[in-house]
Short mmCIF file of C-alpha atoms in Angstrom, two decimals:
data_model
loop_
_atom_site.label_atom_id
_atom_site.label_comp_id
_atom_site.label_asym_id
_atom_site.label_seq_id
_atom_site.Cartn_x
_atom_site.Cartn_y
_atom_site.Cartn_z
CA UNK A 1 74.69 128.58 63.09
CA UNK A 2 76.32 129.22 66.51
CA UNK A 3 73.70 127.36 68.51
CA UNK A 4 74.76 123.79 67.35
CA UNK A 5 78.39 124.73 67.88
CA UNK A 6 77.76 125.65 71.45
CA UNK A 7 75.76 122.62 72.05
CA UNK A 8 78.84 120.59 70.89
CA UNK A 9 81.68 122.66 72.37
CA UNK A 10 80.21 123.69 75.75
CA UNK A 11 79.67 119.99 77.10
CA UNK A 12 82.93 118.90 75.77
CA UNK A 13 85.13 121.74 77.46
CA UNK A 14 82.71 122.00 80.50
CA UNK A 15 83.67 118.47 81.39
CA UNK A 16 87.27 119.14 80.64
CA UNK A 17 87.08 122.40 82.85
CA UNK A 18 85.69 120.16 85.58
CA UNK A 19 88.68 117.88 85.41
CA UNK A 20 90.96 120.71 85.32
CA UNK A 21 89.41 122.51 88.25
CA UNK A 22 89.18 119.32 90.57
CA UNK A 23 92.81 118.55 89.91
CA UNK A 24 93.88 122.06 90.55
CA UNK A 25 92.39 122.17 93.90
CA UNK A 26 93.86 118.70 94.86
CA UNK A 27 90.26 117.16 94.88
CA UNK A 28 91.69 114.60 92.32
CA UNK A 29 95.32 113.87 92.83
CA UNK A 30 97.95 112.88 90.16
CA UNK A 31 97.82 109.23 91.24
CA UNK A 32 93.98 109.37 90.46
CA UNK A 33 94.64 111.23 87.04
CA UNK A 34 97.14 108.49 86.12
CA UNK A 35 94.68 105.72 87.05
CA UNK A 36 91.77 107.39 85.10
CA UNK A 37 93.96 107.95 81.89
CA UNK A 38 95.12 104.25 82.02
CA UNK A 39 91.54 103.19 82.35
CA UNK A 40 90.66 105.19 79.26
CA UNK A 41 93.54 104.28 77.18
CA UNK A 42 93.86 100.59 78.37
CA UNK A 43 90.16 99.50 78.76
CA UNK A 44 87.50 102.00 77.59
CA UNK A 45 88.69 103.00 74.12
CA UNK A 46 89.90 99.58 73.11
CA UNK A 47 86.44 98.21 73.91
CA UNK A 48 84.90 101.09 71.90
CA UNK A 49 87.32 100.38 69.04
CA UNK A 50 86.49 96.60 69.19
CA UNK A 51 82.61 97.22 69.40
CA UNK A 52 82.61 99.80 66.58
CA UNK A 53 84.82 98.15 64.34
CA UNK A 54 83.12 94.49 64.63
CA UNK A 55 79.72 96.15 63.74
CA UNK A 56 80.61 98.67 61.09
CA UNK A 57 80.57 98.14 57.35
CA UNK A 58 84.16 98.49 56.30
CA UNK A 59 85.18 99.75 52.84
CA UNK A 60 85.79 97.10 50.29
CA UNK A 61 89.08 98.74 49.36
CA UNK A 62 91.49 100.60 51.46
CA UNK A 63 90.82 104.32 51.09
CA UNK A 64 94.30 105.44 50.01
CA UNK A 65 93.37 108.79 49.17
CA UNK A 66 91.89 109.50 52.55
CA UNK A 67 95.01 108.17 54.40
CA UNK A 68 97.22 110.02 52.11
CA UNK A 69 95.58 113.41 52.76
CA UNK A 70 95.98 113.13 56.39
CA UNK A 71 99.39 111.53 56.70
CA UNK A 72 101.03 113.45 54.03
CA UNK A 73 99.80 116.59 55.67
CA UNK A 74 101.06 115.39 58.94
CA UNK A 75 104.54 114.45 57.54
CA UNK A 76 104.78 118.05 55.89
CA UNK A 77 104.14 119.45 59.51
CA UNK A 78 106.50 117.05 61.13
CA UNK A 79 109.45 117.56 58.89
CA UNK A 80 108.95 121.33 58.87
CA UNK A 81 109.03 121.23 62.49
CA UNK A 82 112.36 119.32 62.55
CA UNK A 83 113.78 121.79 60.06
CA UNK A 84 112.49 125.00 61.88
CA UNK A 85 113.81 123.70 65.32
CA UNK A 86 117.18 123.09 63.83
CA UNK A 87 117.20 126.45 61.89
CA UNK A 88 115.84 128.79 64.54
CA UNK A 89 117.14 127.17 67.93
CA UNK A 90 120.06 124.82 66.95
CA UNK A 91 118.54 121.94 69.17
CA UNK A 92 119.76 118.53 69.24
CA UNK A 93 118.20 115.94 66.83
CA UNK A 94 116.20 114.51 69.97
CA UNK A 95 114.84 117.92 70.87
CA UNK A 96 113.87 118.44 67.12
CA UNK A 97 111.94 115.19 67.19
CA UNK A 98 110.05 116.24 70.25
CA UNK A 99 109.12 119.67 68.95
CA UNK A 100 108.06 118.22 65.49
CA UNK A 101 105.84 115.79 67.00
CA UNK A 102 104.36 118.31 69.42
CA UNK A 103 103.34 120.18 66.34
CA UNK A 104 101.96 117.28 64.26
CA UNK A 105 100.64 114.63 66.88
CA UNK A 106 96.72 115.16 67.09
CA UNK A 107 94.74 114.25 70.26
CA UNK A 108 92.79 111.84 68.53
CA UNK A 109 91.35 109.91 71.37
CA UNK A 110 90.75 111.85 74.57
CA UNK A 111 89.53 114.99 72.49
CA UNK A 112 88.99 113.82 68.87
CA UNK A 113 86.65 110.86 69.62
CA UNK A 114 84.06 112.91 71.90
CA UNK A 115 84.09 116.03 69.61
CA UNK A 116 83.85 114.24 66.31
CA UNK A 117 81.14 111.87 67.37
CA UNK A 118 78.96 114.38 68.96
CA UNK A 119 79.40 116.91 65.95
CA UNK A 120 78.93 114.39 63.17
CA UNK A 121 77.23 111.35 64.76
CA UNK A 122 77.27 107.83 63.28
CA UNK A 123 78.22 108.83 59.66
CA UNK A 124 81.72 109.85 61.27
CA UNK A 125 82.29 106.50 62.87
CA UNK A 126 84.18 104.72 60.03
CA UNK A 127 86.30 107.65 58.74
CA UNK A 128 87.22 108.63 62.43
CA UNK A 129 88.35 104.97 63.40
CA UNK A 130 90.44 104.61 60.06
CA UNK A 131 92.54 107.37 61.19
CA UNK A 132 92.70 106.48 65.03
CA UNK A 133 93.48 102.77 64.00
CA UNK A 134 96.20 103.74 61.86
CA UNK A 135 97.55 106.61 63.76
CA UNK A 136 99.29 104.33 66.45
CA UNK A 137 100.52 102.06 63.89
CA UNK A 138 102.19 104.89 61.90
CA UNK A 139 103.15 107.51 64.22
CA UNK A 140 104.17 105.55 67.30
CA UNK A 141 106.75 103.45 65.73
CA UNK A 142 108.21 106.51 63.78
CA UNK A 143 108.47 108.43 66.97
CA UNK A 144 110.10 105.62 68.66
CA UNK A 145 112.66 105.07 65.89
CA UNK A 146 113.61 108.86 65.62
CA UNK A 147 114.10 109.20 69.37
CA UNK A 148 116.12 105.91 69.56
CA UNK A 149 118.20 107.25 66.64
CA UNK A 150 118.61 110.64 68.65
CA UNK A 151 119.48 108.87 71.92
CA UNK A 152 122.38 106.76 70.57
CA UNK A 153 123.46 108.51 67.48
CA UNK A 154 123.21 105.31 65.36
CA UNK A 155 120.83 102.94 67.08
CA UNK A 156 121.26 99.20 66.23
CA UNK A 157 118.47 98.39 63.76
CA UNK A 158 117.77 95.22 65.72
CA UNK A 159 117.10 97.24 68.82
CA UNK A 160 114.90 99.90 67.15
CA UNK A 161 112.83 97.21 65.41
CA UNK A 162 112.26 95.31 68.66
CA UNK A 163 111.31 98.25 70.62
CA UNK A 164 109.08 99.64 68.04
CA UNK A 165 107.37 96.15 67.37
CA UNK A 166 106.93 95.41 71.20
CA UNK A 167 105.49 99.12 71.75
CA UNK A 168 103.12 98.50 68.77
CA UNK A 169 101.77 95.12 69.52
CA UNK A 170 101.25 95.68 73.18
CA UNK A 171 99.48 98.93 72.71
CA UNK A 172 95.86 98.34 73.91
CA UNK A 173 94.39 100.44 71.09
CA UNK A 174 95.85 98.45 68.53
CA UNK A 175 94.81 95.31 70.19
CA UNK A 176 91.26 96.58 70.08
CA UNK A 177 91.39 97.51 66.69
CA UNK A 178 92.63 94.20 65.63
CA UNK A 179 90.02 92.31 67.74
CA UNK A 180 87.34 94.48 66.07
CA UNK A 181 88.67 93.63 62.55
CA UNK A 182 88.69 89.84 63.38
CA UNK A 183 85.17 89.88 64.64
CA UNK A 184 84.13 91.82 61.60
CA UNK A 185 85.91 89.62 59.09
CA UNK A 186 84.87 86.29 60.58
CA UNK A 187 81.32 87.65 61.53
CA UNK A 188 81.72 86.89 65.08
CA UNK A 189 79.07 87.99 67.24
CA UNK A 190 79.84 88.69 70.96
CA UNK A 191 77.87 86.59 73.56
CA UNK A 192 75.10 88.98 74.65
CA UNK A 193 76.38 89.49 78.36
CA UNK A 194 79.91 90.01 76.96
CA UNK A 195 78.66 92.39 74.46
CA UNK A 196 76.71 94.47 77.05
CA UNK A 197 79.96 94.70 79.23
CA UNK A 198 81.81 95.83 76.16
CA UNK A 199 79.13 98.42 75.51
CA UNK A 200 79.17 99.74 79.09
CA UNK A 201 82.88 100.24 78.99
CA UNK A 202 82.81 101.88 75.62
CA UNK A 203 79.90 104.32 76.76
CA UNK A 204 82.43 105.72 79.26
CA UNK A 205 84.97 106.98 77.01
CA UNK A 206 83.64 110.51 76.44
CA UNK A 207 83.19 111.63 79.91
CA UNK A 208 86.15 109.72 81.38
CA UNK A 209 88.43 110.98 78.55
CA UNK A 210 87.45 114.67 79.00
CA UNK A 211 87.64 114.56 82.66
CA UNK A 212 91.17 112.82 82.45
CA UNK A 213 92.39 115.32 79.87
CA UNK A 214 91.35 118.21 81.91
CA UNK A 215 93.02 116.78 85.09
CA UNK A 216 96.16 115.92 83.21
CA UNK A 217 96.65 119.63 81.84
CA UNK A 218 97.20 120.86 85.51
CA UNK A 219 100.86 119.51 85.51
CA UNK A 220 101.33 120.94 82.00
CA UNK A 221 100.73 124.65 82.75
CA UNK A 222 104.15 125.46 84.46
CA UNK A 223 107.44 126.58 82.93
CA UNK A 224 106.27 127.01 79.49
CA UNK A 225 109.07 128.17 77.02
CA UNK A 226 107.27 130.88 75.11
CA UNK A 227 110.14 131.14 72.64
CA UNK A 228 109.16 127.93 71.05
CA UNK A 229 105.56 126.77 72.07
CA UNK A 230 103.66 129.39 69.98
CA UNK A 231 104.93 128.28 66.79
CA UNK A 232 104.14 124.57 67.40
CA UNK A 233 100.67 125.71 68.56
CA UNK A 234 100.13 127.57 65.37
CA UNK A 235 101.40 124.73 63.28
CA UNK A 236 99.08 122.07 65.18
CA UNK A 237 95.93 123.94 65.29
CA UNK A 238 95.92 126.21 62.29
CA UNK A 239 98.37 125.01 59.68
CA UNK A 240 98.10 121.33 60.00
CA UNK A 241 94.29 121.18 59.28
CA UNK A 242 94.74 123.68 56.49
CA UNK A 243 97.23 121.58 54.60
CA UNK A 244 95.29 118.36 55.23
CA UNK A 245 92.05 120.19 54.03
CA UNK A 246 93.80 121.27 50.79
CA UNK A 247 95.33 117.95 50.12
CA UNK A 248 91.82 116.26 50.52
CA UNK A 249 89.93 118.66 48.44
CA UNK A 250 92.36 119.77 45.88
CA UNK A 251 94.91 117.22 45.46
CA UNK A 252 93.11 113.76 46.34
CA UNK A 253 89.65 115.17 45.32
CA UNK A 254 87.69 113.36 48.09
CA UNK A 255 83.95 114.12 47.31
CA UNK A 256 82.47 112.68 50.78
CA UNK A 257 81.94 115.94 52.69
CA UNK A 258 81.73 114.09 56.19
CA UNK A 259 85.03 112.26 55.51
CA UNK A 260 86.87 115.54 54.70
CA UNK A 261 85.33 117.39 57.56
CA UNK A 262 86.57 114.45 59.82
CA UNK A 263 90.03 114.63 58.40
CA UNK A 264 90.15 118.43 58.99
CA UNK A 265 88.73 118.19 62.57
CA UNK A 266 91.37 115.59 63.59
CA UNK A 267 94.22 117.63 62.17
CA UNK A 268 92.75 120.57 63.95
CA UNK A 269 92.73 118.77 67.29
CA UNK A 270 95.46 120.09 69.82
CA UNK A 271 98.53 118.24 70.63
CA UNK A 272 98.13 114.81 72.24
CA UNK A 273 99.67 113.84 75.42
CA UNK A 274 101.94 111.27 73.56
CA UNK A 275 104.80 113.76 72.79
CA UNK A 276 105.04 114.65 76.45
CA UNK A 277 104.98 110.88 77.50
CA UNK A 278 107.89 110.10 75.04
CA UNK A 279 109.72 113.37 76.25
CA UNK A 280 109.64 112.07 79.71
CA UNK A 281 110.55 108.60 78.84
CA UNK A 282 113.67 109.95 76.94
CA UNK A 283 114.28 112.89 79.18
CA UNK A 284 114.43 115.51 76.49
CA UNK A 285 112.05 118.44 75.55
CA UNK A 286 109.59 118.00 78.32
CA UNK A 287 108.84 121.80 78.75
CA UNK A 288 108.05 122.35 75.12
CA UNK A 289 105.91 119.28 74.81
CA UNK A 290 103.89 120.00 77.99
CA UNK A 291 103.63 123.59 77.04
CA UNK A 292 102.33 122.92 73.65
CA UNK A 293 99.68 120.41 74.92
CA UNK A 294 98.47 122.99 77.36
CA UNK A 295 98.47 126.07 75.05
CA UNK A 296 96.99 124.28 72.14
CA UNK A 297 94.23 122.57 74.02
CA UNK A 298 93.19 126.11 75.60
CA UNK A 299 93.34 127.73 72.18
CA UNK A 300 91.43 124.92 70.58
CA UNK A 301 88.26 125.98 72.37
CA UNK A 302 88.30 128.98 69.98
CA UNK A 303 89.87 127.34 66.96
CA UNK A 304 87.56 124.21 67.01
CA UNK A 305 84.43 126.47 67.52
CA UNK A 306 85.33 128.38 64.50
CA UNK A 307 85.85 125.28 62.41
CA UNK A 308 82.66 123.86 63.55
CA UNK A 309 80.85 127.03 62.82
CA UNK A 310 82.19 126.80 59.35
CA UNK A 311 81.10 123.23 58.91
CA UNK A 312 77.66 124.12 60.01
CA UNK A 313 76.95 126.68 57.42
#
């Protein structure tokens, strides 16, 4: 039972550790880290989305029960985080938003893609990219709107809509997803040399994403506010997947085992870097968001191992 888990977890976190170590010793500076991270987000993952969605047999109907299982669970965690931050620490609304997203925003790309594809193979491709494709469409505009409201008290609707729309349609992940859907719908086959270029870019996602994540964590390890971070780490890595799993199996009665496992694994992923990026942009909550990214990623070595071992039974 534990052999397959080790075969999955050790390479994943081994590459992550290499990135962390090289950045810690200054062999890979922060300029290089930003460049590699941008390459992953702006080029490699969009190409993976394009090629995968273009060649995958899409469901004839939208799997609303599948989407509801994940996003209803995510919103439960999100609004619980808002309430707990207000109740326990009386933070500003912007700080509440950063804390809440730190406890509910999964690392679906840099960690989710490598682990889930390695653990479940091709049968996980469609359910994985259904969530990844909708994650940016749902979570990023919501994050933007809530922070704009917190920033100005009552942000003009036009400003909020404009900023959210611009951020959405200039997101490389969304561009890759929509391009793949167009190719799939119209049965467009890429010119062979172009397809090979796309394939080569897509194949670099796993090692580059893991190395970049490890290197990024170096800047997140300082000044961790221990009063708040543990709560959001527990919410992200334990409570979030538990709620999503209950919704998928007990409320929406999803029968496809692989789809349920992908849902739970995505919910169990540690906090993604987006809450920190938003915190930095709006100059609020940087210490909580960065600390949650760091501690949840370290803790996920153990929590994801346990979850994979359970699924391998």
